[in-house]
PDB file of C-alpha atoms in Angstrom:
ATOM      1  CA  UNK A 187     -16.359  -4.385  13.757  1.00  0.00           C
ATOM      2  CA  UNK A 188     -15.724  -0.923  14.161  1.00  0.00           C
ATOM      3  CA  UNK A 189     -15.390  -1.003  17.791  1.00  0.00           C
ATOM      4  CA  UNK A 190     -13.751  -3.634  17.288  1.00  0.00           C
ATOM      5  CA  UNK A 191     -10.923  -1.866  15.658  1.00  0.00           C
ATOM      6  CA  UNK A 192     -11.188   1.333  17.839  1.00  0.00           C
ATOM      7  CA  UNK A 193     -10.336  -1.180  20.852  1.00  0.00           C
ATOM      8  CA  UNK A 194      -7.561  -2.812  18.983  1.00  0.00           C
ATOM      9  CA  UNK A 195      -6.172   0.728  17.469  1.00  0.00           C
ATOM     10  CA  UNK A 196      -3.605   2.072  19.980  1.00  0.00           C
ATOM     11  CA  UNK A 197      -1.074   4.725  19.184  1.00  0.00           C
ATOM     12  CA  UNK A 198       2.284   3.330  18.957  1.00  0.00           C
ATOM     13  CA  UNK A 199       5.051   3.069  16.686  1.00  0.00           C
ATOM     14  CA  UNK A 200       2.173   4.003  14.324  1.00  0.00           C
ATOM     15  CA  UNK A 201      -0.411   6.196  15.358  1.00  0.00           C
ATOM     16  CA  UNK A 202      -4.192   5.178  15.767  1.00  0.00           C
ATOM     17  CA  UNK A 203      -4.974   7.055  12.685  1.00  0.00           C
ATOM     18  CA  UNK A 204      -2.454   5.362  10.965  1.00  0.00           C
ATOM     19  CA  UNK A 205      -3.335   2.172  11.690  1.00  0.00           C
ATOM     20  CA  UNK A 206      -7.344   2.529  10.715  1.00  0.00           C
ATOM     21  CA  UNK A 207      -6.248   3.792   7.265  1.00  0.00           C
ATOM     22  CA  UNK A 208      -3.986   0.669   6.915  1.00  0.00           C
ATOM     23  CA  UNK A 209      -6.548  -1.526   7.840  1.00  0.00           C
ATOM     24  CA  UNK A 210      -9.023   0.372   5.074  1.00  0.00           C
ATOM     25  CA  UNK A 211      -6.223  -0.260   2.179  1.00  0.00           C
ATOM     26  CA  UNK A 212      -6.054  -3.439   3.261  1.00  0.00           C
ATOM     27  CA  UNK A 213      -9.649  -4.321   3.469  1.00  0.00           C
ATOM     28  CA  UNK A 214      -9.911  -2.716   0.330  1.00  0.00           C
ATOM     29  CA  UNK A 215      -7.565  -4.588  -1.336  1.00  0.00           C
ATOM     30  CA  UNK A 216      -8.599  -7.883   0.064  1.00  0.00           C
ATOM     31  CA  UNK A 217     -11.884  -6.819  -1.424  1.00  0.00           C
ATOM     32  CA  UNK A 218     -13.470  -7.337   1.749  1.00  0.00           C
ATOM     33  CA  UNK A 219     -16.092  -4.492   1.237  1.00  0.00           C
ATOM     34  CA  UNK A 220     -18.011  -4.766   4.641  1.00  0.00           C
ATOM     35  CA  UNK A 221     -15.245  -4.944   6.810  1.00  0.00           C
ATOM     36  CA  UNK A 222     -13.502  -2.052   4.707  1.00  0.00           C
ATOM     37  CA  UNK A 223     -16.471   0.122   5.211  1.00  0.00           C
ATOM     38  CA  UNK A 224     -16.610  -0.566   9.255  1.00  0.00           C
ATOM     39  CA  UNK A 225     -12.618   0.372   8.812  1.00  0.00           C
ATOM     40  CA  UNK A 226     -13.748   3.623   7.200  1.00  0.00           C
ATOM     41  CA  UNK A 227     -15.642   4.357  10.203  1.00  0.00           C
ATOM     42  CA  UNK A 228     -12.615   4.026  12.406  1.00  0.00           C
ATOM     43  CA  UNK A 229      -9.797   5.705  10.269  1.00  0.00           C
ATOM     44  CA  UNK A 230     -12.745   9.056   9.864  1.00  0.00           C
ATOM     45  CA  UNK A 231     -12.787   8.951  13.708  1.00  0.00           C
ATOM     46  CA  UNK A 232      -9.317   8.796  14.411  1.00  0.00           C
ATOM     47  CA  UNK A 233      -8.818  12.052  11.855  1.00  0.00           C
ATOM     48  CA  UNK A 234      -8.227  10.812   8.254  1.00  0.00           C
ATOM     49  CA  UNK A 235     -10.046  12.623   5.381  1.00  0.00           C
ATOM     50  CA  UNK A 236     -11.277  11.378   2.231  1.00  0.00           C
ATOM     51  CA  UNK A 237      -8.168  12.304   0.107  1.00  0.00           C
ATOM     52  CA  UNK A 238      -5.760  10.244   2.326  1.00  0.00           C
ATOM     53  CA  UNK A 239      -8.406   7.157   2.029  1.00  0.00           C
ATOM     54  CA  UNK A 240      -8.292   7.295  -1.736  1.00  0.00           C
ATOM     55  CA  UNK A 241      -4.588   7.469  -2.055  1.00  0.00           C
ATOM     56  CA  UNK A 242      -3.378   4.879   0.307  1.00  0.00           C
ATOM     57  CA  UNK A 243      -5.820   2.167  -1.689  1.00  0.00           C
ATOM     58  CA  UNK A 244      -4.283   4.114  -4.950  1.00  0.00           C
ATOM     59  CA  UNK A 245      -1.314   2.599  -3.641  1.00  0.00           C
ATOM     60  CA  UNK A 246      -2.776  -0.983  -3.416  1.00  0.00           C
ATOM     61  CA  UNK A 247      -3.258  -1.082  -7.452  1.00  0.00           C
ATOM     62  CA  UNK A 248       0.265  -1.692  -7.936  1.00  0.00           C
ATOM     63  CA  UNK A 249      -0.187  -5.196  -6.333  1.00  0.00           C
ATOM     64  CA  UNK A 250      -3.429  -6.182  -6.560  1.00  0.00           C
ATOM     65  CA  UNK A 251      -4.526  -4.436  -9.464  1.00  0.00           C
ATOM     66  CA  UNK A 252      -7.546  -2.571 -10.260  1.00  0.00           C
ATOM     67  CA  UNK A 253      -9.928  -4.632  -8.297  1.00  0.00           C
ATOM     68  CA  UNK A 254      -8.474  -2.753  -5.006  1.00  0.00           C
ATOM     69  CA  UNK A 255      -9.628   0.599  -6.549  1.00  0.00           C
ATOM     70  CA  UNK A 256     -13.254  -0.931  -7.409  1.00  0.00           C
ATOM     71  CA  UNK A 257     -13.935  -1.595  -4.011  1.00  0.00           C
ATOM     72  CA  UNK A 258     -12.066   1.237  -2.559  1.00  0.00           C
ATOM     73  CA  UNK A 259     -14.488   3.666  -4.394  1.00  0.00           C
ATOM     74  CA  UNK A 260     -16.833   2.320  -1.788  1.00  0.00           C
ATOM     75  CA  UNK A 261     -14.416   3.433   1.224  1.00  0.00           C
ATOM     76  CA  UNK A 262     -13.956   6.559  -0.855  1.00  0.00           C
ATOM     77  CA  UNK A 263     -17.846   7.346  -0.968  1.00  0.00           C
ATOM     78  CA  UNK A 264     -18.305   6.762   2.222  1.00  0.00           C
ATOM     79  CA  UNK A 265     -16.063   8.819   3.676  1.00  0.00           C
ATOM     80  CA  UNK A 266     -16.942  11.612   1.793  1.00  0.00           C
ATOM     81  CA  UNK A 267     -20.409  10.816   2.898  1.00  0.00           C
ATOM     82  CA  UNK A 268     -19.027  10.946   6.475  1.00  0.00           C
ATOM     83  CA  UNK A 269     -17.127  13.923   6.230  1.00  0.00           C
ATOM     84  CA  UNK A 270     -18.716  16.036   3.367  1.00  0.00           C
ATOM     85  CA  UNK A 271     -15.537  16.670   2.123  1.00  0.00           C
ATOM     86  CA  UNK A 272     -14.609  15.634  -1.580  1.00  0.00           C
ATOM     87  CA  UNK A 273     -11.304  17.230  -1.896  1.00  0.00           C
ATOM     88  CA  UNK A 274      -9.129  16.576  -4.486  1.00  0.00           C
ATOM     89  CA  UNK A 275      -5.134  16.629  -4.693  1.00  0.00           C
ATOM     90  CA  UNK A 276      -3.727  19.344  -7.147  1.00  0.00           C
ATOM     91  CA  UNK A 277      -2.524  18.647  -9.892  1.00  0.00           C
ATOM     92  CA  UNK A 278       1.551  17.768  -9.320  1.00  0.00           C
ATOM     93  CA  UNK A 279       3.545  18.657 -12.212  1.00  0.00           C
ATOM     94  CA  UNK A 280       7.001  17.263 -10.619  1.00  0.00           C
ATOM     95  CA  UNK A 281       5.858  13.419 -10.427  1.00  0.00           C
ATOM     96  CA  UNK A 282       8.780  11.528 -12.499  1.00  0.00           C
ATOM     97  CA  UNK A 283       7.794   9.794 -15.217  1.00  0.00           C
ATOM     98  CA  UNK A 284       9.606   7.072 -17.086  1.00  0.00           C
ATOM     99  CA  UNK A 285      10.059   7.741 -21.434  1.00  0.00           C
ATOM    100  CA  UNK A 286      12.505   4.712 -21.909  1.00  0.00           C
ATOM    101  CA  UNK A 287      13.595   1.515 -20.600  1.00  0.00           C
ATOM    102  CA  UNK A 288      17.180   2.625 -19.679  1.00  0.00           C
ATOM    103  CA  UNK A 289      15.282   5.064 -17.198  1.00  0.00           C
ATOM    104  CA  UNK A 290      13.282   1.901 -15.559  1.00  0.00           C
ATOM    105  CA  UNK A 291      16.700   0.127 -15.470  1.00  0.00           C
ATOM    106  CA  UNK A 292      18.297   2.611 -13.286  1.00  0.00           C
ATOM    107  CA  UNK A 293      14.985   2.977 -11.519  1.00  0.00           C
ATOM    108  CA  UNK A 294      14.448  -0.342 -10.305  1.00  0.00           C
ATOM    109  CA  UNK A 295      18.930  -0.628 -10.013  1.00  0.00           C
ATOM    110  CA  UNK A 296      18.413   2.390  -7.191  1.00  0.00           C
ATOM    111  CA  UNK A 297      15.319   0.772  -5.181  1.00  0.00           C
ATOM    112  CA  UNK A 298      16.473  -3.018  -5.072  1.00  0.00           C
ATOM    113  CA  UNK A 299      20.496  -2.805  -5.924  1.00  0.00           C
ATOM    114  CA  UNK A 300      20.489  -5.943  -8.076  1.00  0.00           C
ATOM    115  CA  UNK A 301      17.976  -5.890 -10.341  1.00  0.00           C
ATOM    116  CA  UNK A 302      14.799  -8.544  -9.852  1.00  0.00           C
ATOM    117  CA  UNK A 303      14.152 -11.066 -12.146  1.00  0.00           C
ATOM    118  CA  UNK A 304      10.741 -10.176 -12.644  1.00  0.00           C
ATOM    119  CA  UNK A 305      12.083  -6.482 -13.717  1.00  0.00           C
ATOM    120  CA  UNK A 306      14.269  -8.137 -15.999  1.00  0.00           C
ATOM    121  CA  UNK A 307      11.832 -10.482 -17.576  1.00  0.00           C
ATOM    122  CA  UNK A 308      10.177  -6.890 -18.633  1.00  0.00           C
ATOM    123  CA  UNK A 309      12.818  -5.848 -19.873  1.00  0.00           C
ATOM    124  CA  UNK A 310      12.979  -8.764 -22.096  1.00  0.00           C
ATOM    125  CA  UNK A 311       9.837  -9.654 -22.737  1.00  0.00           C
ATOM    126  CA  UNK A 312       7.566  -6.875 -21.764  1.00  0.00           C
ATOM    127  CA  UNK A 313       9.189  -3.467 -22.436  1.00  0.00           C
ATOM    128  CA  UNK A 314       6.392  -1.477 -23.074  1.00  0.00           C
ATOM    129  CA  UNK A 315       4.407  -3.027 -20.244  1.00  0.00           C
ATOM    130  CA  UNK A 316       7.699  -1.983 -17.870  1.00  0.00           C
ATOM    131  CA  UNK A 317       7.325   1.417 -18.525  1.00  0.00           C
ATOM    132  CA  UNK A 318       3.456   1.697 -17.881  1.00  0.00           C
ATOM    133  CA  UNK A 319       3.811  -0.023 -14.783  1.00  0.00           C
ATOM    134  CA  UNK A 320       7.107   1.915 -13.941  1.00  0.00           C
ATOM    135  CA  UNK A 321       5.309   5.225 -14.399  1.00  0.00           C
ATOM    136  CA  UNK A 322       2.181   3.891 -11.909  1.00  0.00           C
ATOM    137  CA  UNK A 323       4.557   2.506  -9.469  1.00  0.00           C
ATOM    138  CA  UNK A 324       6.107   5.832  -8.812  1.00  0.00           C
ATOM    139  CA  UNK A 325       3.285   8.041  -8.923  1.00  0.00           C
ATOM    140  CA  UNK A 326       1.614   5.508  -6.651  1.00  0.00           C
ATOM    141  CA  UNK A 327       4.213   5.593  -4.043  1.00  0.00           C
ATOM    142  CA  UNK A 328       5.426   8.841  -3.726  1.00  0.00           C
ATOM    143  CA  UNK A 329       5.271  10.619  -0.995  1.00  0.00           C
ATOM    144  CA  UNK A 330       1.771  12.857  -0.333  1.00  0.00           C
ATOM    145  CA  UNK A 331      -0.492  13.382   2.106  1.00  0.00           C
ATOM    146  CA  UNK A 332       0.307   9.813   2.818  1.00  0.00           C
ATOM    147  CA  UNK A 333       3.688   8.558   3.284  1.00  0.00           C
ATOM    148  CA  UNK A 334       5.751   6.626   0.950  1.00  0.00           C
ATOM    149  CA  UNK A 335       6.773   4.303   4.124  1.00  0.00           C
ATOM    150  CA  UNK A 336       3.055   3.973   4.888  1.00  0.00           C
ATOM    151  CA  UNK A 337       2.036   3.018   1.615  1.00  0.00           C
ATOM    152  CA  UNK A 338       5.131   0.143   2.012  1.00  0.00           C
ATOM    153  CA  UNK A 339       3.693  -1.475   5.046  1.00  0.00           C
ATOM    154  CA  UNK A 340       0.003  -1.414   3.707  1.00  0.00           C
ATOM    155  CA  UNK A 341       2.269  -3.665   0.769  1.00  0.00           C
ATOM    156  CA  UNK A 342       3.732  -5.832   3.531  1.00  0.00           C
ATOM    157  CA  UNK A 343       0.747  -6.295   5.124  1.00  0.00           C
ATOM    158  CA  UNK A 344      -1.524  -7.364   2.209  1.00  0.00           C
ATOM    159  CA  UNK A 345       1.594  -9.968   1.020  1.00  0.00           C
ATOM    160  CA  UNK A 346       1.728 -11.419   4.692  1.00  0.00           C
ATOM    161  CA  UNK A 347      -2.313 -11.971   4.590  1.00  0.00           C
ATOM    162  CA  UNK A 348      -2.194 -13.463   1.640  1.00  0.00           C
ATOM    163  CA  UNK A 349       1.340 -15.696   2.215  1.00  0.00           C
ATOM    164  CA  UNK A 350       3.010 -14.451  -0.676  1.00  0.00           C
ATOM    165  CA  UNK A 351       6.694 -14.592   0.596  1.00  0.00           C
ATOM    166  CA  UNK A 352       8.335 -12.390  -2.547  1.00  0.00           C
ATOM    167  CA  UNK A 353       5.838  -9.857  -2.050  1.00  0.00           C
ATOM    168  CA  UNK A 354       6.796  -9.914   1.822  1.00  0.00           C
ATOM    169  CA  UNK A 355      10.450  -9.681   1.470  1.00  0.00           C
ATOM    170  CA  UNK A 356      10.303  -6.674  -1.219  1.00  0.00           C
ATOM    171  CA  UNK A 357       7.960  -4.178   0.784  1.00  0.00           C
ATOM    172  CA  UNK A 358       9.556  -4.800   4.217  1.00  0.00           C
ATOM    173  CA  UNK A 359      13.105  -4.487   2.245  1.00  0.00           C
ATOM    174  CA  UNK A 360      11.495  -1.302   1.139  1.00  0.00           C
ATOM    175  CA  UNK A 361      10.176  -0.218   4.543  1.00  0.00           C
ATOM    176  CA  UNK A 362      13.485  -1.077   6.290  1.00  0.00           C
ATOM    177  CA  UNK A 363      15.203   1.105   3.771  1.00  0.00           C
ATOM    178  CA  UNK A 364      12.764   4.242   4.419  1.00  0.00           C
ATOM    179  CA  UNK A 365      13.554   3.954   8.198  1.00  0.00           C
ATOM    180  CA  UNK A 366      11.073   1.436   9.640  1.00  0.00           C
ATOM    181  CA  UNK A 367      12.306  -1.190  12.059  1.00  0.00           C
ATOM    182  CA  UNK A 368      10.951  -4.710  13.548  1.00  0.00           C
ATOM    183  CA  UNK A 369       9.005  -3.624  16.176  1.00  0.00           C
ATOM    184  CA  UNK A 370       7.152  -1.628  13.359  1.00  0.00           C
ATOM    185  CA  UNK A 371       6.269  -4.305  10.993  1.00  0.00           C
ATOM    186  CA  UNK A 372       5.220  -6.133  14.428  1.00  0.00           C
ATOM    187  CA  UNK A 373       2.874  -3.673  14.779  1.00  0.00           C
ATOM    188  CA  UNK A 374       1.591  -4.232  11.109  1.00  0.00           C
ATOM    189  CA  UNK A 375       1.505  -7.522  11.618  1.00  0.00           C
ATOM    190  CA  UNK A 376      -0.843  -7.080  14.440  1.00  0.00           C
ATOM    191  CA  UNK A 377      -2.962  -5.387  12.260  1.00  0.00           C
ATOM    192  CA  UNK A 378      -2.685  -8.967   9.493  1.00  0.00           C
ATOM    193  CA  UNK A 379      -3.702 -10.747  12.800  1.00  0.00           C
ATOM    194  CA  UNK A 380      -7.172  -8.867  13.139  1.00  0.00           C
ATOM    195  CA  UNK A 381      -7.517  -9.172   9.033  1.00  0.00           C
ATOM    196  CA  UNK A 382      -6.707 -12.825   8.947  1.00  0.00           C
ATOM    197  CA  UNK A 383      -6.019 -14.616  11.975  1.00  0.00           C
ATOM    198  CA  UNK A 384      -2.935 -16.044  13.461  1.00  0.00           C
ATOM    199  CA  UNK A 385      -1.912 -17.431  10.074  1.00  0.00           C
ATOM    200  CA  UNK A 386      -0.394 -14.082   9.813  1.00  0.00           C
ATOM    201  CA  UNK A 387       2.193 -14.985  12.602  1.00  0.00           C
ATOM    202  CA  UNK A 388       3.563 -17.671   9.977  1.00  0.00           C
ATOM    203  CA  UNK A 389       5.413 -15.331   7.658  1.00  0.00           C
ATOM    204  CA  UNK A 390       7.892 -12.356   8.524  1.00  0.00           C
TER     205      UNK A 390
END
């Protein structure tokens, strides 16, 4: 598998190094552990270091939920393993962070324009919920050593494997907006194809 995914990895709109760690995140949150670890192999080859690993599946929580992060600790060890590095990120002290629904309102009013229904429906229903998940959504998806339009397409990718079309049209809404274009989701889609098979040609 991992030469494999050397062979397939070539620099393009995204680089090679940028498409291993996509394919790690989305192993990882597909909780496909040995083909995550064979993509750990790849993305250390092509340059990425343990830190960048652990935050692009970071990134994955806010869709598929913790599970992502259980088997990602397994990408994680490994690649310190590989690398013998076990860096960590300092601590950021500028991160926004949400104290009251009005502030997720005009949060969520900025990133989507109308509001979603499943926003509002937190609003309503779920307030205290909204704000938790408002808080991790942020700190999830800012920008870091890994790119807030990276972390997007590893979004759009792991909604077009698994043929969730909401999910699709949010994250490449979100990558369009943060300067990606079609020929770069084509590329990510290339990567759903070696994840999932040409069912990943069904869904844009």
């Amino acid at each position: 598998m991992k030469e494999t995914i050397l062979k397939f990895v070539q620099d393009g709109r995204l680089t090679a190094k940028e498409k291993c760690l996509l394919l790690v995140g989305l192993f990882a949150a597909r909780r496909e552990e040995q083909e995550m670890l064979q993509a750990v192999d790849a993305a250390v080859i092509k340059g990425n270091g343990v830190v960048e690993i652990a935050e692009l599946i970071a990134a994955a929580i806010i869709s598929r939920g913790i599970p992502t992060w259980l088997s990602g600790i397994e990408a994680i060890s490994k690649a310190i393993d590989l690398t013998d590095e076990n860096a960590t990120l300092p601590n950021d002290e500028n991160i926004a962070s949400f104290a009251t629904k009005e502030e997720c309102i005009q949060y969520y009013q900025t990133e989507f324009d109308v509001l979603p229904k499943w926003i509002q429906y937190l609003v309503d229903y779920a307030p205290d919920t909204l704000l938790k998940y408002s808080n991790l959504r942020t700190t999830s998806l800012r920008d870091g050593l890994v790119s807030r339009l990276l972390k997007e397409l590893l979004l759009y990718a792991i909604n077009i494997c698994d043929g969730y079309p909401k999910g699709i049209e949010i994250h490449k809404t979100n990558a369009l907006q943060l300067g990606a274009d079609q020929s770069l989701l084509y590329e990510v889609k290339d990567l759903c194809v070696l994840a999932v098979g040409l069912k990943a040609t069904a869904l844009d």
